[in-house]
């Protein structure tokens, strides 16, 4: 018997169990088993899976008089990329290739953005799921292309 006795046996069993569980989790994710993968980082997917269902309400960014002039139900690349924010002078909504400097990404990802509240607001369902925010970030990082 080793100098660790029963504790050594328990530790080996724990180590084997942990290894098996980690390998199973890695396999599940690698095979697409993660149910919360989020939308593809393409503008069309973001529009249909993120912006329209979460932002394009008549009382928010939809209808005849959308907040800040952004109608996310009818959004296109030209309305976002290189466009100045109506809310914060000097800030650009989307800077292609630079999500961390893009005001839209800040509003979606920061609990306390430079101005106002995180979007969508709590009354409209609250913050987007992390996978959706990651898809917006990746879309911007990849050049905020139109598809």
PDB file of C-alpha atoms in Angstrom:
ATOM      1  CA  UNK A   1       0.000   0.000   0.000  1.00  0.00           C
ATOM      2  CA  UNK A   2       1.261   3.483  -0.724  1.00  0.00           C
ATOM      3  CA  UNK A   3       2.130   5.932   2.011  1.00  0.00           C
ATOM      4  CA  UNK A   4      -1.162   7.711   1.301  1.00  0.00           C
ATOM      5  CA  UNK A   5      -3.292   4.638   2.004  1.00  0.00           C
ATOM      6  CA  UNK A   6      -7.002   4.964   1.196  1.00  0.00           C
ATOM      7  CA  UNK A   7      -6.624   8.674   0.477  1.00  0.00           C
ATOM      8  CA  UNK A   8      -4.279   7.850  -2.396  1.00  0.00           C
ATOM      9  CA  UNK A   9      -6.806   5.416  -3.897  1.00  0.00           C
ATOM     10  CA  UNK A  10      -9.593   8.000  -3.572  1.00  0.00           C
ATOM     11  CA  UNK A  11      -7.425  10.661  -5.184  1.00  0.00           C
ATOM     12  CA  UNK A  12      -6.626   8.394  -8.167  1.00  0.00           C
ATOM     13  CA  UNK A  13     -10.332   7.568  -8.600  1.00  0.00           C
ATOM     14  CA  UNK A  14     -11.225  11.264  -8.456  1.00  0.00           C
ATOM     15  CA  UNK A  15      -8.519  12.088 -10.996  1.00  0.00           C
ATOM     16  CA  UNK A  16      -9.757   9.393 -13.402  1.00  0.00           C
ATOM     17  CA  UNK A  17     -13.390  10.499 -12.991  1.00  0.00           C
ATOM     18  CA  UNK A  18     -12.472  14.159 -13.567  1.00  0.00           C
ATOM     19  CA  UNK A  19     -10.488  13.241 -16.691  1.00  0.00           C
ATOM     20  CA  UNK A  20     -13.383  11.204 -18.098  1.00  0.00           C
ATOM     21  CA  UNK A  21     -15.862  14.044 -17.448  1.00  0.00           C
ATOM     22  CA  UNK A  22     -13.602  16.686 -19.002  1.00  0.00           C
ATOM     23  CA  UNK A  23     -13.064  14.525 -22.096  1.00  0.00           C
ATOM     24  CA  UNK A  24     -16.808  13.947 -22.424  1.00  0.00           C
ATOM     25  CA  UNK A  25     -17.504  17.687 -22.134  1.00  0.00           C
ATOM     26  CA  UNK A  26     -14.836  18.508 -24.729  1.00  0.00           C
ATOM     27  CA  UNK A  27     -16.293  15.916 -27.108  1.00  0.00           C
ATOM     28  CA  UNK A  28     -19.817  17.279 -26.632  1.00  0.00           C
ATOM     29  CA  UNK A  29     -18.735  20.836 -27.469  1.00  0.00           C
ATOM     30  CA  UNK A  30     -16.534  19.743 -30.401  1.00  0.00           C
ATOM     31  CA  UNK A  31     -19.421  17.775 -31.890  1.00  0.00           C
ATOM     32  CA  UNK A  32     -21.819  20.683 -31.721  1.00  0.00           C
ATOM     33  CA  UNK A  33     -23.560  19.510 -28.579  1.00  0.00           C
ATOM     34  CA  UNK A  34     -23.597  22.939 -26.968  1.00  0.00           C
ATOM     35  CA  UNK A  35     -27.214  24.057 -27.176  1.00  0.00           C
ATOM     36  CA  UNK A  36     -26.323  27.727 -26.653  1.00  0.00           C
ATOM     37  CA  UNK A  37     -23.992  28.268 -29.605  1.00  0.00           C
ATOM     38  CA  UNK A  38     -25.766  31.443 -30.647  1.00  0.00           C
ATOM     39  CA  UNK A  39     -26.330  32.865 -34.103  1.00  0.00           C
ATOM     40  CA  UNK A  40     -23.783  32.886 -36.882  1.00  0.00           C
ATOM     41  CA  UNK A  41     -21.684  36.066 -36.928  1.00  0.00           C
ATOM     42  CA  UNK A  42     -23.369  37.289 -40.136  1.00  0.00           C
ATOM     43  CA  UNK A  43     -25.563  40.376 -40.377  1.00  0.00           C
ATOM     44  CA  UNK A  44     -28.564  38.447 -41.740  1.00  0.00           C
ATOM     45  CA  UNK A  45     -28.414  35.956 -38.846  1.00  0.00           C
ATOM     46  CA  UNK A  46     -27.928  38.728 -36.294  1.00  0.00           C
ATOM     47  CA  UNK A  47     -30.874  40.634 -37.742  1.00  0.00           C
ATOM     48  CA  UNK A  48     -33.250  37.655 -37.643  1.00  0.00           C
ATOM     49  CA  UNK A  49     -32.020  35.973 -34.441  1.00  0.00           C
ATOM     50  CA  UNK A  50     -30.876  38.900 -32.278  1.00  0.00           C
ATOM     51  CA  UNK A  51     -31.929  42.378 -33.386  1.00  0.00           C
ATOM     52  CA  UNK A  52     -35.483  41.744 -34.631  1.00  0.00           C
ATOM     53  CA  UNK A  53     -36.667  39.605 -31.692  1.00  0.00           C
ATOM     54  CA  UNK A  54     -34.830  41.603 -29.010  1.00  0.00           C
ATOM     55  CA  UNK A  55     -34.747  45.206 -30.218  1.00  0.00           C
ATOM     56  CA  UNK A  56     -37.275  45.894 -32.987  1.00  0.00           C
ATOM     57  CA  UNK A  57     -40.363  46.768 -30.944  1.00  0.00           C
ATOM     58  CA  UNK A  58     -42.516  49.814 -31.686  1.00  0.00           C
ATOM     59  CA  UNK A  59     -41.548  51.184 -28.268  1.00  0.00           C
ATOM     60  CA  UNK A  60     -37.818  50.654 -28.882  1.00  0.00           C
ATOM     61  CA  UNK A  61     -35.951  50.290 -32.177  1.00  0.00           C
ATOM     62  CA  UNK A  62     -38.882  49.563 -34.455  1.00  0.00           C
ATOM     63  CA  UNK A  63     -42.002  51.189 -35.826  1.00  0.00           C
ATOM     64  CA  UNK A  64     -42.356  54.673 -37.296  1.00  0.00           C
ATOM     65  CA  UNK A  65     -40.197  56.533 -34.757  1.00  0.00           C
ATOM     66  CA  UNK A  66     -37.458  54.181 -33.551  1.00  0.00           C
ATOM     67  CA  UNK A  67     -35.197  55.199 -30.664  1.00  0.00           C
ATOM     68  CA  UNK A  68     -32.050  57.025 -31.792  1.00  0.00           C
ATOM     69  CA  UNK A  69     -33.227  56.628 -35.405  1.00  0.00           C
ATOM     70  CA  UNK A  70     -32.226  52.946 -35.451  1.00  0.00           C
ATOM     71  CA  UNK A  71     -34.878  50.596 -36.767  1.00  0.00           C
ATOM     72  CA  UNK A  72     -33.465  47.138 -36.039  1.00  0.00           C
ATOM     73  CA  UNK A  73     -36.373  45.460 -37.781  1.00  0.00           C
ATOM     74  CA  UNK A  74     -35.115  46.947 -41.036  1.00  0.00           C
ATOM     75  CA  UNK A  75     -31.397  47.285 -40.231  1.00  0.00           C
ATOM     76  CA  UNK A  76     -28.666  47.048 -42.827  1.00  0.00           C
ATOM     77  CA  UNK A  77     -24.897  47.488 -42.868  1.00  0.00           C
ATOM     78  CA  UNK A  78     -25.035  51.111 -44.027  1.00  0.00           C
ATOM     79  CA  UNK A  79     -27.169  52.051 -40.999  1.00  0.00           C
ATOM     80  CA  UNK A  80     -24.499  50.755 -38.610  1.00  0.00           C
ATOM     81  CA  UNK A  81     -20.973  50.708 -40.027  1.00  0.00           C
ATOM     82  CA  UNK A  82     -19.140  54.013 -39.875  1.00  0.00           C
ATOM     83  CA  UNK A  83     -22.271  55.832 -38.672  1.00  0.00           C
ATOM     84  CA  UNK A  84     -22.145  58.327 -35.841  1.00  0.00           C
ATOM     85  CA  UNK A  85     -24.156  57.580 -32.733  1.00  0.00           C
ATOM     86  CA  UNK A  86     -27.118  59.916 -32.186  1.00  0.00           C
ATOM     87  CA  UNK A  87     -26.809  59.328 -28.447  1.00  0.00           C
ATOM     88  CA  UNK A  88     -23.098  60.071 -27.980  1.00  0.00           C
ATOM     89  CA  UNK A  89     -21.492  62.611 -30.321  1.00  0.00           C
ATOM     90  CA  UNK A  90     -18.115  61.445 -31.517  1.00  0.00           C
ATOM     91  CA  UNK A  91     -18.872  57.733 -31.087  1.00  0.00           C
ATOM     92  CA  UNK A  92     -19.305  55.438 -34.087  1.00  0.00           C
ATOM     93  CA  UNK A  93     -21.941  52.705 -33.929  1.00  0.00           C
ATOM     94  CA  UNK A  94     -19.834  50.034 -35.630  1.00  0.00           C
ATOM     95  CA  UNK A  95     -16.167  50.336 -36.503  1.00  0.00           C
ATOM     96  CA  UNK A  96     -15.469  47.406 -38.820  1.00  0.00           C
ATOM     97  CA  UNK A  97     -12.745  45.233 -37.328  1.00  0.00           C
ATOM     98  CA  UNK A  98     -12.860  46.938 -33.910  1.00  0.00           C
ATOM     99  CA  UNK A  99     -15.709  45.743 -31.669  1.00  0.00           C
ATOM    100  CA  UNK A 100     -14.183  47.228 -28.515  1.00  0.00           C
ATOM    101  CA  UNK A 101     -14.378  50.752 -30.011  1.00  0.00           C
ATOM    102  CA  UNK A 102     -17.854  50.219 -31.512  1.00  0.00           C
ATOM    103  CA  UNK A 103     -20.607  51.955 -29.564  1.00  0.00           C
ATOM    104  CA  UNK A 104     -23.220  49.345 -30.535  1.00  0.00           C
ATOM    105  CA  UNK A 105     -21.088  46.588 -29.019  1.00  0.00           C
ATOM    106  CA  UNK A 106     -20.585  48.657 -25.867  1.00  0.00           C
ATOM    107  CA  UNK A 107     -24.353  49.153 -25.485  1.00  0.00           C
ATOM    108  CA  UNK A 108     -24.979  45.415 -25.884  1.00  0.00           C
ATOM    109  CA  UNK A 109     -22.111  44.095 -23.785  1.00  0.00           C
ATOM    110  CA  UNK A 110     -21.524  46.585 -20.962  1.00  0.00           C
ATOM    111  CA  UNK A 111     -23.713  46.681 -17.849  1.00  0.00           C
ATOM    112  CA  UNK A 112     -22.824  50.374 -17.526  1.00  0.00           C
ATOM    113  CA  UNK A 113     -22.138  51.827 -20.988  1.00  0.00           C
ATOM    114  CA  UNK A 114     -20.791  55.365 -21.428  1.00  0.00           C
ATOM    115  CA  UNK A 115     -24.335  56.747 -21.675  1.00  0.00           C
ATOM    116  CA  UNK A 116     -27.663  55.264 -20.661  1.00  0.00           C
ATOM    117  CA  UNK A 117     -28.282  51.608 -19.926  1.00  0.00           C
ATOM    118  CA  UNK A 118     -27.263  48.293 -21.364  1.00  0.00           C
ATOM    119  CA  UNK A 119     -29.460  47.247 -24.266  1.00  0.00           C
ATOM    120  CA  UNK A 120     -31.888  45.641 -24.488  1.00  0.00           C
ATOM    121  CA  UNK A 121     -33.266  47.074 -21.257  1.00  0.00           C
ATOM    122  CA  UNK A 122     -34.638  44.866 -18.498  1.00  0.00           C
ATOM    123  CA  UNK A 123     -38.240  45.702 -19.437  1.00  0.00           C
ATOM    124  CA  UNK A 124     -37.626  44.284 -22.916  1.00  0.00           C
ATOM    125  CA  UNK A 125     -36.095  41.050 -21.695  1.00  0.00           C
ATOM    126  CA  UNK A 126     -32.759  42.326 -20.426  1.00  0.00           C
ATOM    127  CA  UNK A 127     -29.260  41.682 -21.629  1.00  0.00           C
ATOM    128  CA  UNK A 128     -28.720  39.421 -24.604  1.00  0.00           C
ATOM    129  CA  UNK A 129     -27.372  35.908 -24.033  1.00  0.00           C
ATOM    130  CA  UNK A 130     -23.564  35.745 -23.995  1.00  0.00           C
ATOM    131  CA  UNK A 131     -23.580  33.716 -27.226  1.00  0.00           C
ATOM    132  CA  UNK A 132     -25.500  36.476 -29.045  1.00  0.00           C
ATOM    133  CA  UNK A 133     -23.145  39.170 -27.765  1.00  0.00           C
ATOM    134  CA  UNK A 134     -20.185  37.020 -28.858  1.00  0.00           C
ATOM    135  CA  UNK A 135     -21.703  36.689 -32.345  1.00  0.00           C
ATOM    136  CA  UNK A 136     -22.085  40.484 -32.633  1.00  0.00           C
ATOM    137  CA  UNK A 137     -18.486  40.918 -31.497  1.00  0.00           C
ATOM    138  CA  UNK A 138     -17.228  38.361 -34.014  1.00  0.00           C
ATOM    139  CA  UNK A 139     -19.255  39.951 -36.826  1.00  0.00           C
ATOM    140  CA  UNK A 140     -17.689  43.343 -36.088  1.00  0.00           C
ATOM    141  CA  UNK A 141     -14.189  41.839 -35.626  1.00  0.00           C
ATOM    142  CA  UNK A 142     -14.521  40.061 -38.984  1.00  0.00           C
ATOM    143  CA  UNK A 143     -15.125  43.376 -40.761  1.00  0.00           C
ATOM    144  CA  UNK A 144     -18.878  43.842 -40.197  1.00  0.00           C
ATOM    145  CA  UNK A 145     -19.581  42.572 -43.691  1.00  0.00           C
ATOM    146  CA  UNK A 146     -22.954  42.472 -45.395  1.00  0.00           C
ATOM    147  CA  UNK A 147     -24.196  39.079 -46.496  1.00  0.00           C
TER     148      UNK A 147
END
